[in-house]
Coordinates of C-alpha atoms in Angstrom, one line a residue:
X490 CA -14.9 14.1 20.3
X491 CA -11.3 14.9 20.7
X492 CA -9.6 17.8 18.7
X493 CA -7.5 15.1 17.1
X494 CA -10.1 13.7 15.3
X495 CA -11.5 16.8 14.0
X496 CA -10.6 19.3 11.6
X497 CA -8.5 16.8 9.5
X498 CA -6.7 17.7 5.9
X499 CA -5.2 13.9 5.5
X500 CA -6.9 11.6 7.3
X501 CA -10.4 10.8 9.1
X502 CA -11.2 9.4 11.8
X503 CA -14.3 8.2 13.4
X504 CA -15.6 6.6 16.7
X505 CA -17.6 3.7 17.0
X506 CA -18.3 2.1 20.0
X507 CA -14.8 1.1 21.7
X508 CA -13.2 1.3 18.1
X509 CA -11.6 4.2 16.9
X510 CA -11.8 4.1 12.5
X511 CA -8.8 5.9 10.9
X512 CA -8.6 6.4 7.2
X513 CA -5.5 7.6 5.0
X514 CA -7.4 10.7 3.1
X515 CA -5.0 11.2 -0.2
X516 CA -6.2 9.1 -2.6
X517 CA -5.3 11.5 -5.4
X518 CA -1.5 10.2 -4.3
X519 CA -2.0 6.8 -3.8
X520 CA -2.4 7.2 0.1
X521 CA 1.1 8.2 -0.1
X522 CA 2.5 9.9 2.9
X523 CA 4.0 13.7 3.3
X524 CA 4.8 15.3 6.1
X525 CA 1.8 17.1 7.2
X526 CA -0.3 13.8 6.7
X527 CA 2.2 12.2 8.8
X528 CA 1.9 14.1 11.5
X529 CA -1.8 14.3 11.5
X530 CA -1.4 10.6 11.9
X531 CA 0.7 11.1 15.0
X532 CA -2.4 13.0 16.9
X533 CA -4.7 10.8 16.0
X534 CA -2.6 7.5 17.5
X535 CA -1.8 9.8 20.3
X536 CA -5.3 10.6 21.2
X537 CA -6.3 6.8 20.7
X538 CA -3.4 5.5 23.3
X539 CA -4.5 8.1 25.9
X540 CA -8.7 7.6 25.7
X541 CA -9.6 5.2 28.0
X542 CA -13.0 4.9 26.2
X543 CA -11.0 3.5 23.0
X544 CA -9.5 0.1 23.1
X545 CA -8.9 -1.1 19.1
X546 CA -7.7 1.0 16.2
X547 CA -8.4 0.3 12.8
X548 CA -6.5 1.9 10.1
X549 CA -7.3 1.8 6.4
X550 CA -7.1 4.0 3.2
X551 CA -9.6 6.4 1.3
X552 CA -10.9 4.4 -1.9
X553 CA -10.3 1.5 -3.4
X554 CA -7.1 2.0 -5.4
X555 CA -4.3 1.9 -2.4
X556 CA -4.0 1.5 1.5
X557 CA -0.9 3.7 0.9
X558 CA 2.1 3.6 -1.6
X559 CA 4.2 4.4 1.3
X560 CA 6.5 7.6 1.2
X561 CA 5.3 10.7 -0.9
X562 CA 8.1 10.6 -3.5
X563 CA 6.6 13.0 -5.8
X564 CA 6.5 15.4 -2.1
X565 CA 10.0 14.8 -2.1
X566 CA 10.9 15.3 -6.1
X567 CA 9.1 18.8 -5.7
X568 CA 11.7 20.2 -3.8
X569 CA 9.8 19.7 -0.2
X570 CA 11.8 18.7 2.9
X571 CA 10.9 14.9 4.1
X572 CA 10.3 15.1 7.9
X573 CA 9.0 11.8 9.8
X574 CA 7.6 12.4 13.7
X575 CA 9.1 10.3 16.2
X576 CA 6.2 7.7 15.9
X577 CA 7.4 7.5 12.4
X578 CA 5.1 6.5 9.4
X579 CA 1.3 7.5 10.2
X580 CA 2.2 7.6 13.6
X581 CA 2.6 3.8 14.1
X582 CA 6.0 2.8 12.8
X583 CA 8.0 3.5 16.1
X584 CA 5.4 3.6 18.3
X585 CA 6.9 0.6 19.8
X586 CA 5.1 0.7 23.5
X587 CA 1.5 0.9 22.2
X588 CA -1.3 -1.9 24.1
X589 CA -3.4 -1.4 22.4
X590 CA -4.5 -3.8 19.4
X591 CA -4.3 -1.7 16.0
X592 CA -5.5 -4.0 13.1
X593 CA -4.9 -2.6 9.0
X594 CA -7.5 -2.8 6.7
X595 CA -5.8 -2.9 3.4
X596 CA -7.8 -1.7 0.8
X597 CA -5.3 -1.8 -2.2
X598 CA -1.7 -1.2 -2.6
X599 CA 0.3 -1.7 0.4
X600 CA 4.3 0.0 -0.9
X601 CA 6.8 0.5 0.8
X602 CA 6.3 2.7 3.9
X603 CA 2.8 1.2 3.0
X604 CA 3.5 -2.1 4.0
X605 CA 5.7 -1.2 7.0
X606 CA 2.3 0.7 8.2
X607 CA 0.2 -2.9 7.6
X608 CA 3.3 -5.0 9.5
X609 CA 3.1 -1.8 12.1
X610 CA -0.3 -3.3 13.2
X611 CA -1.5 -7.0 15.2
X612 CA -3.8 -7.9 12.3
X613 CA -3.6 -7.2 8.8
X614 CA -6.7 -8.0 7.1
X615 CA -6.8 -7.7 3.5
X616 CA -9.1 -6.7 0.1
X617 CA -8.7 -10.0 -2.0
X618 CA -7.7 -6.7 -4.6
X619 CA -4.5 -5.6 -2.2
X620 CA -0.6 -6.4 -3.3
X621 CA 2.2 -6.0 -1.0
X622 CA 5.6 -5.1 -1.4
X623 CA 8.8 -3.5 0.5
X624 CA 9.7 -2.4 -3.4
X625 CA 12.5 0.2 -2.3
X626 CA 15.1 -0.6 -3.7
X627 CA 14.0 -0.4 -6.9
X628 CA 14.4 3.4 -6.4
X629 CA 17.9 3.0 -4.3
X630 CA 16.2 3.1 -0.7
X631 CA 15.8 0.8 2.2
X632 CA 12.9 -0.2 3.4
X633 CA 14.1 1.6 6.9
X634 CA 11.0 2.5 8.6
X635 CA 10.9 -1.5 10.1
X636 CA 10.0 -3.6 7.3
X637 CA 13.1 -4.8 6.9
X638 CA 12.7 -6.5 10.8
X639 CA 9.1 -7.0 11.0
X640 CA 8.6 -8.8 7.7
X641 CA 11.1 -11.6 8.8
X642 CA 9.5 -11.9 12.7
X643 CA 6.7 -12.4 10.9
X644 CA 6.9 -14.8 8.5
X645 CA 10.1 -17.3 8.0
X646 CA 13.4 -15.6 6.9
X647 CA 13.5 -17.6 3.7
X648 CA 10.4 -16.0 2.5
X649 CA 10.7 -12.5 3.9
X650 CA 14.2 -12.6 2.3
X651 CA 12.5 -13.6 -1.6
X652 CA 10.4 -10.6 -0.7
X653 CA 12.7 -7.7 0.4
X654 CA 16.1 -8.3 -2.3
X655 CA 13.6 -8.9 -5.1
X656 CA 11.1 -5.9 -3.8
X657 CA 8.2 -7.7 -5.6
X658 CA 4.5 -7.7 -5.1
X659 CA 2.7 -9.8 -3.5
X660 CA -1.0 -10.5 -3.6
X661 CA -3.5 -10.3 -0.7
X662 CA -4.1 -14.3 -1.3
X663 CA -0.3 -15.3 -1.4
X664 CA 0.4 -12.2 2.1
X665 CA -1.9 -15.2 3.9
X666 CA -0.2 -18.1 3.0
X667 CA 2.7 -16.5 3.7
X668 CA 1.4 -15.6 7.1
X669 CA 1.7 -12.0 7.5
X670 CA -2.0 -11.3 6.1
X671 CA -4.7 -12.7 9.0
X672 CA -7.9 -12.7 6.6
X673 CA -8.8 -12.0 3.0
X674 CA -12.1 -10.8 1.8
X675 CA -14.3 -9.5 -1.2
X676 CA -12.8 -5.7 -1.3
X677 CA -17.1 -4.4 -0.4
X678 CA -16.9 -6.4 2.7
X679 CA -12.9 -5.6 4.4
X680 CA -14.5 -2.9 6.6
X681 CA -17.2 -5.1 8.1
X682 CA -14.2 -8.0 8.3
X683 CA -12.1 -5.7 10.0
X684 CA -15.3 -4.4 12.8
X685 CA -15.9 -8.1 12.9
X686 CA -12.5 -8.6 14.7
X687 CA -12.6 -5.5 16.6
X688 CA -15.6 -6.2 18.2
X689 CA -14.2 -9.9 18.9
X690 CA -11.6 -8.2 20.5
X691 CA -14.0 -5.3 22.0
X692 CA -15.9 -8.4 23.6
X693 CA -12.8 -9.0 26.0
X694 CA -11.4 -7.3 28.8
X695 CA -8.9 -4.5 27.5
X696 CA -6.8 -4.9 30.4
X697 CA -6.2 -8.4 29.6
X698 CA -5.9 -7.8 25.8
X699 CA -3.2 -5.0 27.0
X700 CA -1.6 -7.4 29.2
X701 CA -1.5 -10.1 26.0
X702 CA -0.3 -7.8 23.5
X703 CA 2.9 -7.0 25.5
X704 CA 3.4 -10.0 27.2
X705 CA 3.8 -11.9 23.6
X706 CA 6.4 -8.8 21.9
X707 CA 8.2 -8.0 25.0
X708 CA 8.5 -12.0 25.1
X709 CA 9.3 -12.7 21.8
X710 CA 12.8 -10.5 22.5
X711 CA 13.4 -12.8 25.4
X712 CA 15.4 -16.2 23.8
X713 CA 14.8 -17.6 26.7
X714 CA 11.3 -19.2 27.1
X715 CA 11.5 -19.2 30.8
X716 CA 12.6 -15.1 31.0
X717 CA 9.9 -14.5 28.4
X718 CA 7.3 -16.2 30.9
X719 CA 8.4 -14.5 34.2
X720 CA 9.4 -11.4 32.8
X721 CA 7.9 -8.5 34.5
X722 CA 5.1 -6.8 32.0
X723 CA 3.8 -3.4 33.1
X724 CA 0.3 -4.0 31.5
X725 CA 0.2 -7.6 33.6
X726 CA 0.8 -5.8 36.6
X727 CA -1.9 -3.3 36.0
X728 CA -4.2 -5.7 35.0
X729 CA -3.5 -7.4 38.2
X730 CA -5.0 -4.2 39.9
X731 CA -7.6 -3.7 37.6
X732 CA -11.6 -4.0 38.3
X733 CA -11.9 -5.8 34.9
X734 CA -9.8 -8.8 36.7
X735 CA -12.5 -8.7 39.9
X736 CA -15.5 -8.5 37.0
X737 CA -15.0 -11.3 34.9
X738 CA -15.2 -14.0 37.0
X739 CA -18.5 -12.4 38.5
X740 CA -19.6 -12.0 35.6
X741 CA -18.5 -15.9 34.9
X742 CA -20.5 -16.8 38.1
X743 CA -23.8 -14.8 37.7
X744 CA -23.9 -16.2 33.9
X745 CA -24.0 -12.6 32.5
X746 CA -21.7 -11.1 29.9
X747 CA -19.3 -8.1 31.5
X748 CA -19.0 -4.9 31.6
X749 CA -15.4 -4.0 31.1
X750 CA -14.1 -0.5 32.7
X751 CA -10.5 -1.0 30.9
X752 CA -9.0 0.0 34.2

C-alpha cells in the first residue's frame, strides 16, 4: 500500500479492488476541513491519479452526522492560519485535469466547502439523511472554492441561483430533482450504493472511461458542438494506443468478459 494511505490523522483510506475508499476522519468537527486535513487529502488524490492499479475514487465522511461542513471556522476563530494546497478543498476542488471518475458519498451535511467537495466529484450519491447548501454568505464569505460555477453547470441557472443568494439547505431528495444528486438511499446502505456504481464503472475499460470523462468537460467549454466533437483529447489519444482498445472487441468476439490493463 502506498505511504499516502497510511499513517493518516484526518482521513482513511482503503483499497478495494480497482476502487480506492476515502473517508473525511473529523467527525468531532463536522468533517470540517483544516489545513493539515487538507493536505492529507492532497496525497491521497495524488497517489490515486498516479496508481495505475486504481481507476474510481470514492470519497465520503466518518459517521453519520456530516460529509463535511466545509471550511474549519472554529480552526480559523482560534487564531490558526487558513492555508488551502493547490488542489484546494480535500485535494479535489482544483484538481481540474483528473480522469479519473471520483464519486461522493454523502453521508450527512454537505456546507459550504462541503458541497463544493460533492459538486468536485462525477456522481454524488446521497444518504436520504444529507442536506446541501453553499450557506456562506450567511457568515460574509463566498462560496469561492467552485461552487459558485459548478452548481449552475450543473443544474439550471434559475435554480442554482435560489440556492447560492439565499444559502439554504437543501435535502438529499430535493439535490435529485434538482439534478445535481445522482441517487438517494437509506443512509445504512450509501456505501454499498456508492461500490454498486464503482464496480459498474470498474466493469469498463478505464481507458475509455478516461477518454469519456474528459471528452464530455473539456467539451462542455467548447460552444461549439462541432469543436467540442473534434477537439483533440489527450486521454482519447491514449486510449487509441491502449491494449484495452485491442481487448475489448476480442473479448466481444470470444464471448468472454475482459480483462482491462488501464493502459
Amino acid at each position: 500500500m502506498s505511504d499516502a494511505f497510511s499513517n493518516l490523522e484526518f482521513a482513511a483510506a482503503e483499497r478495494d479492488g480497482h476502487v480506492l475508499k476515502v473517508t473525511i476522519n473529523r467527525p468531532g468537527r463536522m468533517n470540517s476541513l483544516h489545513p493539515p486535513a487538507n493536505f492529507e487529502l492532497e496525497k491521497i488524490f495524488d497517489a490515486f491519479e498516479a496508481d495505475d492499479d486504481l481507476w474510481v475514487a470514492i470519497i465520503t465522511g466518518a459517521g453519520e452526522r456530516a460529509f463535511s461542513a466545509g471550511n474549519d471556522l472554529k480552526y480559523q476563530a482560534e487564531g490558526n492560519a487558513i492555508e488551502v494546497p493547490k488542489t484546494g478543498f480535500a485535494g479535489l476542488t482544483a484538481r481540474y485535469g483528473i480522469t479519473k471518475p471520483v464519486i461522493a458519498a454523502v453521508n450527512g451535511v454537505a456546507m459550504g466547502g462541503g458541497f463544493e467537495i460533492a459538486l468536485a466529484c462525477d456522481l454524488i450519491i446521497a444518504a436520504d439523511t444529507a442536506t446541501f447548501a453553499l450557506p456562506e454568505p450567511k457568515v460574509g464569505l463566498a462560496a469561492l472554492a467552485g461552487g459558485l460555477h459548478r452548481l449552475p453547470r450543473q443544474i439550471p441557472v434559475k435554480q442554482a441561483m435560489g440556492m447560492i443568494l439565499t444559502g439554504r439547505t437543501v435535502p438529499a431528495a430535493e439535490g435529485q430533482a434538482l439534478g445535481f444528486v445522482n441517487q438517494v438511499v437509506p443512509q445504512a446502505e450509501l456505501m454499498d450504493a456508492a461500490m454498486k456504481w464503482a464496480k459498474q464503472i470498474e466493469a469498463c475499460s478505464p481507458m475509455s472511461i478516461r477518454a469519456s470523462k474528459q471528452s464530455v468537460y473539456a467539451g462542455l467549454d467548447e460552444a461549439n458542438l462541432e469543436k467540442a466533437v473534434t477537439g483533440k483529447y489527450e486521454a482519447v489519444h491514449a486510449l487509441f494506443k491502449s491494449e484495452d482498445l485491442i481487448e475489448g472487441p476480442r473479448a466481444f468476439a470470444e464471448k468472454r468478459a475482459p480483462q482491462w490493463k488501464g493502459r
